[in-house]
C-alpha cells in the first residue's frame, strides 16, 4: 500500500452566535487527508495554518502508511495513519491505544467569558440539550454572580467547571472566591484558578475548600511534579495522544481522575480521535473539553454521536466517522 495523495484543508468555521459576539474567530484549523492506492483515506486535524505543514505532509506521498511509525509523526499525521491502519485491519482506532474501558465519554458544555445573564442563558441551553456540566471561562469580578445565575437558570444538578486561566491571580483571592462559591453547591472544579509557578499555593487552596482543584497540564513531568506536591484533586490533560496516555497513567497510579482536552474548540475529526483515546483511559472519568458543537457546522456528518452530554465511542473501522466535504469546501480558506 502507498500514500498517493496528501491534502491539507484550512477551514474557518465560525463559532455559534453567543461565542461569536466575543470571539468571531478563535484559531486556525487545518484538516489533513491521506489517500492510498487501495482506496483508503485517513483524516487528522491540527491547530495552525495549511502552510505550516505543507512540506511535512508532502513527504508522506509514496510511503507505505502501514510501515510508518505513527507515533513518531506529528499527532495529526498519527491520527490519519491510524485511521488508515484501522480500516486496513478492520479495527476501531482505540484498539491501537489499549483495552476499551467505556463506550461513552462525558463532555462539558462550554462558554467563553460573557455577561452573567448571557452565561445563565447558555447554561439553560446546555441543560436542555442534556449536558450536566458546563465549562466556563471565569473572571474574578463576576464569577460568583455568574454561577448563582446559572444555578437559577439550569438547576442544582447542572454543575460548573470554573476555569479562569489563572486570572484569579494569587492565593488570597482564589481562596476568597472559593469560599463564596462553595455554598452554592454547583461548582464541580476549580481549574487553574491562580498562577501556576507555585504548587504550594495549590496545595494550600485544597486545604481551604471542598471544591476540587485541578491543573491543566501536558508533559508527564509536570503531572509528576503536581502529584508529588499533592496539590491537585483532578487533572486536565492536553497534548498529543501518546503524551496524554503517559500523563494519564501517572495520574491513575496516584488515584487522580482526569479529563482530556486534545482539541478544545476543534472539529469532529480531532474530537473523534480524542474520544477513541479516552475510551482506553480508566481514570478519564470527568467531562472532556472536545467541543465541535461550539461552531455553526461540523465537518462530520456521521460517526461521532453526541447525546445527553456524552459522545458515543465510534465503533467503525479506523476513526469510524464520515467526513462531509461539502462543509469543508464551504468553510475552506486555503
Tab-separated table of C-alpha atoms in Angstrom:
chain	number	residue	atom	x	y	z
A	1	UNK	CA	0.000	0.000	0.000
A	2	UNK	CA	1.231	3.526	-0.830
A	3	UNK	CA	0.062	7.024	0.017
A	4	UNK	CA	-0.872	8.637	-3.293
A	5	UNK	CA	-2.298	11.962	-2.115
A	6	UNK	CA	-1.715	14.116	0.963
A	7	UNK	CA	-4.118	17.053	1.110
A	8	UNK	CA	-4.489	19.904	3.585
A	9	UNK	CA	-7.683	21.925	4.033
A	10	UNK	CA	-7.502	25.077	6.150
A	11	UNK	CA	-11.025	25.888	7.329
A	12	UNK	CA	-12.600	28.774	9.196
A	13	UNK	CA	-15.908	27.688	10.745
A	14	UNK	CA	-17.418	30.496	12.855
A	15	UNK	CA	-18.404	29.896	16.472
A	16	UNK	CA	-22.072	29.771	17.417
A	17	UNK	CA	-23.662	33.184	17.921
A	18	UNK	CA	-23.253	33.540	21.733
A	19	UNK	CA	-19.500	32.919	21.429
A	20	UNK	CA	-19.087	34.840	18.166
A	21	UNK	CA	-20.203	38.037	19.918
A	22	UNK	CA	-16.913	37.900	21.787
A	23	UNK	CA	-14.696	35.774	19.520
A	24	UNK	CA	-15.672	35.929	15.826
A	25	UNK	CA	-12.629	33.757	15.115
A	26	UNK	CA	-10.892	31.542	17.645
A	27	UNK	CA	-7.875	29.908	15.989
A	28	UNK	CA	-6.751	28.415	12.690
A	29	UNK	CA	-7.726	24.809	11.984
A	30	UNK	CA	-6.316	22.640	9.205
A	31	UNK	CA	-7.544	19.173	8.246
A	32	UNK	CA	-5.288	16.534	6.719
A	33	UNK	CA	-6.446	13.795	4.337
A	34	UNK	CA	-4.143	10.935	3.307
A	35	UNK	CA	-5.335	8.735	0.427
A	36	UNK	CA	-3.877	5.403	-0.637
A	37	UNK	CA	-3.677	3.363	-3.821
A	38	UNK	CA	-6.066	0.851	-2.237
A	39	UNK	CA	-8.845	3.410	-1.863
A	40	UNK	CA	-8.442	4.044	1.867
A	41	UNK	CA	-8.265	7.548	3.296
A	42	UNK	CA	-7.304	8.738	6.739
A	43	UNK	CA	-8.014	12.073	8.411
A	44	UNK	CA	-6.253	14.184	11.006
A	45	UNK	CA	-6.555	17.739	12.350
A	46	UNK	CA	-4.279	20.344	13.869
A	47	UNK	CA	-4.431	23.929	15.086
A	48	UNK	CA	-2.480	26.063	12.657
A	49	UNK	CA	-2.313	27.143	9.051
A	50	UNK	CA	-2.035	24.953	5.992
A	51	UNK	CA	1.315	26.486	5.039
A	52	UNK	CA	2.866	25.432	8.349
A	53	UNK	CA	2.698	21.725	7.498
A	54	UNK	CA	2.734	21.509	3.688
A	55	UNK	CA	6.312	20.273	3.462
A	56	UNK	CA	5.861	17.632	6.174
A	57	UNK	CA	2.699	16.269	4.556
A	58	UNK	CA	4.108	16.249	1.017
A	59	UNK	CA	6.944	13.999	2.208
A	60	UNK	CA	4.414	11.252	3.028
A	61	UNK	CA	3.454	10.675	-0.602
A	62	UNK	CA	4.858	7.390	-1.900
A	63	UNK	CA	5.322	5.853	1.548
A	64	UNK	CA	3.555	2.795	2.948
A	65	UNK	CA	1.210	4.051	5.700
A	66	UNK	CA	1.329	0.703	7.495
A	67	UNK	CA	5.117	0.708	7.615
A	68	UNK	CA	5.418	4.184	9.134
A	69	UNK	CA	5.721	4.609	12.903
A	70	UNK	CA	2.519	6.567	13.517
A	71	UNK	CA	3.559	7.799	16.957
A	72	UNK	CA	6.855	9.038	15.572
A	73	UNK	CA	4.913	11.558	13.453
A	74	UNK	CA	3.153	14.798	14.300
A	75	UNK	CA	-0.080	13.895	16.079
A	76	UNK	CA	-2.393	14.882	13.224
A	77	UNK	CA	-0.405	12.579	10.919
A	78	UNK	CA	-0.548	9.839	13.549
A	79	UNK	CA	-4.328	10.170	13.594
A	80	UNK	CA	-4.561	9.869	9.804
A	81	UNK	CA	-2.186	6.894	9.715
A	82	UNK	CA	-4.064	5.085	12.485
A	83	UNK	CA	-7.317	5.827	10.670
A	84	UNK	CA	-5.938	4.064	7.591
A	85	UNK	CA	-4.476	1.201	9.654
A	86	UNK	CA	-7.771	0.633	11.428
A	87	UNK	CA	-9.587	0.402	8.119
A	88	UNK	CA	-6.934	-1.910	6.676
A	89	UNK	CA	-7.063	-4.307	9.625
A	90	UNK	CA	-10.781	-3.973	10.397
A	91	UNK	CA	-10.240	-2.367	13.835
A	92	UNK	CA	-11.597	0.743	15.565
A	93	UNK	CA	-8.830	3.248	16.232
A	94	UNK	CA	-8.992	2.877	20.005
A	95	UNK	CA	-7.634	-0.667	19.701
A	96	UNK	CA	-4.216	0.868	18.966
A	97	UNK	CA	-4.250	2.581	22.383
A	98	UNK	CA	-5.230	-0.356	24.580
A	99	UNK	CA	-8.254	-2.146	26.021
A	100	UNK	CA	-11.563	-0.292	25.784
A	101	UNK	CA	-12.955	0.602	29.234
A	102	UNK	CA	-16.017	2.667	28.231
A	103	UNK	CA	-18.338	3.079	25.274
A	104	UNK	CA	-19.376	6.647	26.145
A	105	UNK	CA	-17.260	9.678	27.004
A	106	UNK	CA	-18.777	12.559	29.013
A	107	UNK	CA	-18.310	16.082	27.676
A	108	UNK	CA	-18.920	19.568	29.069
A	109	UNK	CA	-20.955	22.321	27.521
A	110	UNK	CA	-18.795	25.435	27.147
A	111	UNK	CA	-18.885	29.215	27.295
A	112	UNK	CA	-16.283	31.906	26.888
A	113	UNK	CA	-16.468	34.705	29.441
A	114	UNK	CA	-19.729	36.595	28.937
A	115	UNK	CA	-22.000	38.814	30.978
A	116	UNK	CA	-23.575	36.785	33.811
A	117	UNK	CA	-27.078	36.871	32.309
A	118	UNK	CA	-25.715	35.640	28.977
A	119	UNK	CA	-23.882	32.745	30.608
A	120	UNK	CA	-27.039	31.832	32.511
A	121	UNK	CA	-28.942	31.700	29.236
A	122	UNK	CA	-26.287	29.403	27.787
A	123	UNK	CA	-26.489	27.193	30.883
A	124	UNK	CA	-30.209	26.743	30.196
A	125	UNK	CA	-29.362	25.782	26.596
A	126	UNK	CA	-26.795	23.253	27.787
A	127	UNK	CA	-29.144	21.727	30.343
A	128	UNK	CA	-31.952	21.462	27.784
A	129	UNK	CA	-29.558	19.616	25.458
A	130	UNK	CA	-28.845	17.045	28.162
A	131	UNK	CA	-25.463	18.271	29.382
A	132	UNK	CA	-24.861	18.092	33.129
A	133	UNK	CA	-21.618	20.084	33.334
A	134	UNK	CA	-20.657	23.496	31.957
A	135	UNK	CA	-17.022	24.515	31.439
A	136	UNK	CA	-16.822	28.259	31.971
A	137	UNK	CA	-14.086	30.784	31.273
A	138	UNK	CA	-14.316	32.721	34.513
A	139	UNK	CA	-13.292	36.154	35.747
A	140	UNK	CA	-12.846	37.252	39.341
A	141	UNK	CA	-15.166	40.257	39.183
A	142	UNK	CA	-18.355	38.374	38.269
A	143	UNK	CA	-17.851	34.636	38.756
A	144	UNK	CA	-19.970	34.412	41.919
A	145	UNK	CA	-22.899	36.235	40.315
A	146	UNK	CA	-22.481	34.160	37.154
A	147	UNK	CA	-22.621	30.816	38.963
A	148	UNK	CA	-25.593	31.972	41.039
A	149	UNK	CA	-27.488	32.910	37.874
A	150	UNK	CA	-26.514	29.657	36.174
A	151	UNK	CA	-27.904	27.700	39.125
A	152	UNK	CA	-31.159	29.624	38.933
A	153	UNK	CA	-31.418	29.003	35.186
A	154	UNK	CA	-30.343	25.363	34.944
A	155	UNK	CA	-30.937	23.864	38.385
A	156	UNK	CA	-28.870	22.308	41.147
A	157	UNK	CA	-27.860	19.233	39.126
A	158	UNK	CA	-26.141	21.298	36.431
A	159	UNK	CA	-22.552	21.681	37.620
A	160	UNK	CA	-19.956	24.262	36.649
A	161	UNK	CA	-16.266	23.899	35.891
A	162	UNK	CA	-14.639	27.223	36.784
A	163	UNK	CA	-11.609	27.951	34.594
A	164	UNK	CA	-10.189	31.482	34.921
A	165	UNK	CA	-6.920	30.628	33.134
A	166	UNK	CA	-5.052	31.860	36.275
A	167	UNK	CA	-6.875	35.245	36.240
A	168	UNK	CA	-7.707	34.943	39.948
A	169	UNK	CA	-4.003	35.611	40.414
A	170	UNK	CA	-2.821	34.807	43.925
A	171	UNK	CA	-3.911	32.518	46.723
A	172	UNK	CA	-5.861	35.042	48.863
A	173	UNK	CA	-8.278	35.979	46.084
A	174	UNK	CA	-8.620	32.377	44.907
A	175	UNK	CA	-9.421	31.221	48.441
A	176	UNK	CA	-11.927	34.049	48.948
A	177	UNK	CA	-13.764	33.243	45.740
A	178	UNK	CA	-13.779	29.556	46.590
A	179	UNK	CA	-15.371	30.352	49.962
A	180	UNK	CA	-18.102	32.390	48.226
A	181	UNK	CA	-18.748	29.759	45.546
A	182	UNK	CA	-18.694	26.685	47.754
A	183	UNK	CA	-22.094	27.324	49.427
A	184	UNK	CA	-23.786	27.428	46.016
A	185	UNK	CA	-23.044	23.728	45.682
A	186	UNK	CA	-22.770	23.595	41.898
A	187	UNK	CA	-19.056	24.245	41.288
A	188	UNK	CA	-17.535	20.888	40.310
A	189	UNK	CA	-13.936	22.009	39.880
A	190	UNK	CA	-11.542	24.960	40.159
A	191	UNK	CA	-9.163	24.664	37.181
A	192	UNK	CA	-6.034	26.843	37.035
A	193	UNK	CA	-7.512	29.478	39.358
A	194	UNK	CA	-4.197	31.203	40.091
A	195	UNK	CA	-0.646	31.485	38.854
A	196	UNK	CA	0.925	28.073	38.315
A	197	UNK	CA	4.510	28.846	39.309
A	198	UNK	CA	3.977	27.893	42.959
A	199	UNK	CA	2.440	24.475	43.537
A	200	UNK	CA	2.420	25.107	47.288
A	201	UNK	CA	-0.353	27.657	46.728
A	202	UNK	CA	-2.454	24.967	45.076
A	203	UNK	CA	-1.863	22.612	47.985
A	204	UNK	CA	-2.929	25.320	50.421
A	205	UNK	CA	-6.034	26.063	48.363
A	206	UNK	CA	-7.004	22.380	48.571
A	207	UNK	CA	-6.843	22.718	52.359
A	208	UNK	CA	-9.160	25.725	52.311
A	209	UNK	CA	-12.020	24.457	50.107
A	210	UNK	CA	-14.082	21.374	49.401
A	211	UNK	CA	-14.210	22.331	45.710
A	212	UNK	CA	-11.859	20.007	43.802
A	213	UNK	CA	-8.762	21.785	42.492
A	214	UNK	CA	-7.313	20.964	39.060
A	215	UNK	CA	-4.375	21.930	36.902
A	216	UNK	CA	-4.315	21.906	33.092
A	217	UNK	CA	-1.050	20.156	32.228
A	218	UNK	CA	0.614	18.473	29.293
A	219	UNK	CA	4.055	16.976	29.790
A	220	UNK	CA	4.194	13.949	32.108
A	221	UNK	CA	6.999	15.667	34.054
A	222	UNK	CA	4.586	18.443	35.040
A	223	UNK	CA	1.961	15.908	36.049
A	224	UNK	CA	4.507	14.076	38.193
A	225	UNK	CA	5.510	17.323	39.923
A	226	UNK	CA	1.867	18.137	40.701
A	227	UNK	CA	1.226	14.664	42.073
A	228	UNK	CA	4.339	14.780	44.243
A	229	UNK	CA	3.239	18.177	45.588
A	230	UNK	CA	-0.219	16.749	46.427
A	231	UNK	CA	-1.712	19.940	45.013
A	232	UNK	CA	-4.493	18.606	42.756
A	233	UNK	CA	-7.679	16.606	43.059
A	234	UNK	CA	-8.150	16.344	39.288
A	235	UNK	CA	-6.093	16.904	36.136
A	236	UNK	CA	-6.938	18.313	32.721
A	237	UNK	CA	-4.560	16.632	30.265
A	238	UNK	CA	-3.634	18.005	26.854
A	239	UNK	CA	-1.174	17.490	24.036
A	240	UNK	CA	-0.528	14.628	21.597
A	241	UNK	CA	-2.257	11.310	22.189
A	242	UNK	CA	0.828	9.456	23.381
A	243	UNK	CA	1.671	12.236	25.840
A	244	UNK	CA	-1.877	12.232	27.212
A	245	UNK	CA	-1.729	8.464	27.652
A	246	UNK	CA	1.560	8.658	29.598
A	247	UNK	CA	0.292	11.520	31.776
A	248	UNK	CA	-2.997	9.727	32.456
A	249	UNK	CA	-1.100	6.612	33.545
A	250	UNK	CA	0.799	8.654	36.130
A	251	UNK	CA	-2.441	10.171	37.419
A	252	UNK	CA	-4.088	6.733	37.532
A	253	UNK	CA	-1.248	5.416	39.661
A	254	UNK	CA	-1.994	8.201	42.161
A	255	UNK	CA	-5.794	7.620	42.004
A	256	UNK	CA	-6.347	11.054	40.473
A	257	UNK	CA	-9.244	11.339	37.976
A	258	UNK	CA	-8.683	13.342	34.816
A	259	UNK	CA	-10.337	14.775	31.759
A	260	UNK	CA	-8.858	15.338	28.305
A	261	UNK	CA	-8.519	18.385	26.050
A	262	UNK	CA	-6.611	17.467	22.909
A	263	UNK	CA	-8.533	19.824	20.644
A	264	UNK	CA	-10.865	22.073	22.614
A	265	UNK	CA	-12.815	24.159	20.106
A	266	UNK	CA	-11.950	21.676	17.380
A	267	UNK	CA	-13.895	19.901	14.657
A	268	UNK	CA	-15.281	16.396	14.943
A	269	UNK	CA	-12.152	14.819	13.457
A	270	UNK	CA	-9.897	15.688	16.384
A	271	UNK	CA	-12.782	15.169	18.808
A	272	UNK	CA	-13.235	11.615	17.485
A	273	UNK	CA	-9.500	10.921	17.849
A	274	UNK	CA	-9.622	12.136	21.452
A	275	UNK	CA	-12.745	10.088	22.212
A	276	UNK	CA	-11.028	6.944	20.926
A	277	UNK	CA	-8.113	7.622	23.275
A	278	UNK	CA	-10.365	8.386	26.250
A	279	UNK	CA	-12.188	5.105	25.698
A	280	UNK	CA	-8.986	3.380	26.896
A	281	UNK	CA	-8.049	5.579	29.890
A	282	UNK	CA	-9.547	4.135	33.100
A	283	UNK	CA	-9.296	7.385	35.077
A	284	UNK	CA	-10.609	9.705	32.309
A	285	UNK	CA	-13.970	9.799	34.031
A	286	UNK	CA	-14.594	13.563	34.042
A	287	UNK	CA	-16.323	15.534	31.245
A	288	UNK	CA	-13.858	16.264	28.458
A	289	UNK	CA	-13.236	19.539	26.618
A	290	UNK	CA	-13.653	18.422	22.988
A	291	UNK	CA	-16.174	20.921	21.669
A	292	UNK	CA	-17.049	20.731	17.951
A	293	UNK	CA	-20.615	21.756	18.828
A	294	UNK	CA	-19.390	25.277	19.653
A	295	UNK	CA	-19.161	26.017	15.896
A	296	UNK	CA	-22.010	26.654	13.461
A	297	UNK	CA	-21.172	23.498	11.494
A	298	UNK	CA	-19.049	20.402	11.843
A	299	UNK	CA	-17.048	18.595	9.183
A	300	UNK	CA	-18.549	15.221	10.157
A	301	UNK	CA	-21.962	14.015	9.139
A	302	UNK	CA	-21.725	10.552	10.713
A	303	UNK	CA	-19.827	8.554	13.299
A	304	UNK	CA	-19.441	10.790	16.382
A	305	UNK	CA	-22.844	10.802	18.064
A	306	UNK	CA	-23.467	13.279	20.897
A	307	UNK	CA	-26.399	12.593	23.209
A	308	UNK	CA	-27.204	13.866	26.695
A	309	UNK	CA	-23.711	15.171	27.325
A	310	UNK	CA	-21.859	12.074	26.096
A	311	UNK	CA	-20.003	11.142	22.928
A	312	UNK	CA	-20.576	7.560	21.841
A	313	UNK	CA	-17.217	5.962	21.082
A	314	UNK	CA	-17.178	5.297	17.301
A	315	UNK	CA	-17.326	1.568	16.593
A	316	UNK	CA	-16.456	1.565	12.879
A	317	UNK	CA	-13.027	0.822	11.491
A	318	UNK	CA	-10.347	3.478	11.985
A	319	UNK	CA	-11.792	6.749	13.223
A	320	UNK	CA	-15.202	5.348	12.310
A	321	UNK	CA	-16.502	8.700	11.047
A	322	UNK	CA	-17.719	10.103	7.740
A	323	UNK	CA	-16.393	13.477	6.614
A	324	UNK	CA	-18.658	15.990	4.881
A	325	UNK	CA	-16.628	17.504	2.046
A	326	UNK	CA	-19.409	20.000	1.289
A	327	UNK	CA	-18.878	21.589	4.706
A	328	UNK	CA	-15.108	21.581	4.261
A	329	UNK	CA	-15.344	23.312	0.885
A	330	UNK	CA	-17.887	25.827	2.195
A	331	UNK	CA	-15.587	26.986	5.002
A	332	UNK	CA	-12.254	26.375	3.345
A	333	UNK	CA	-9.911	29.372	3.271
A	334	UNK	CA	-6.727	27.711	1.945
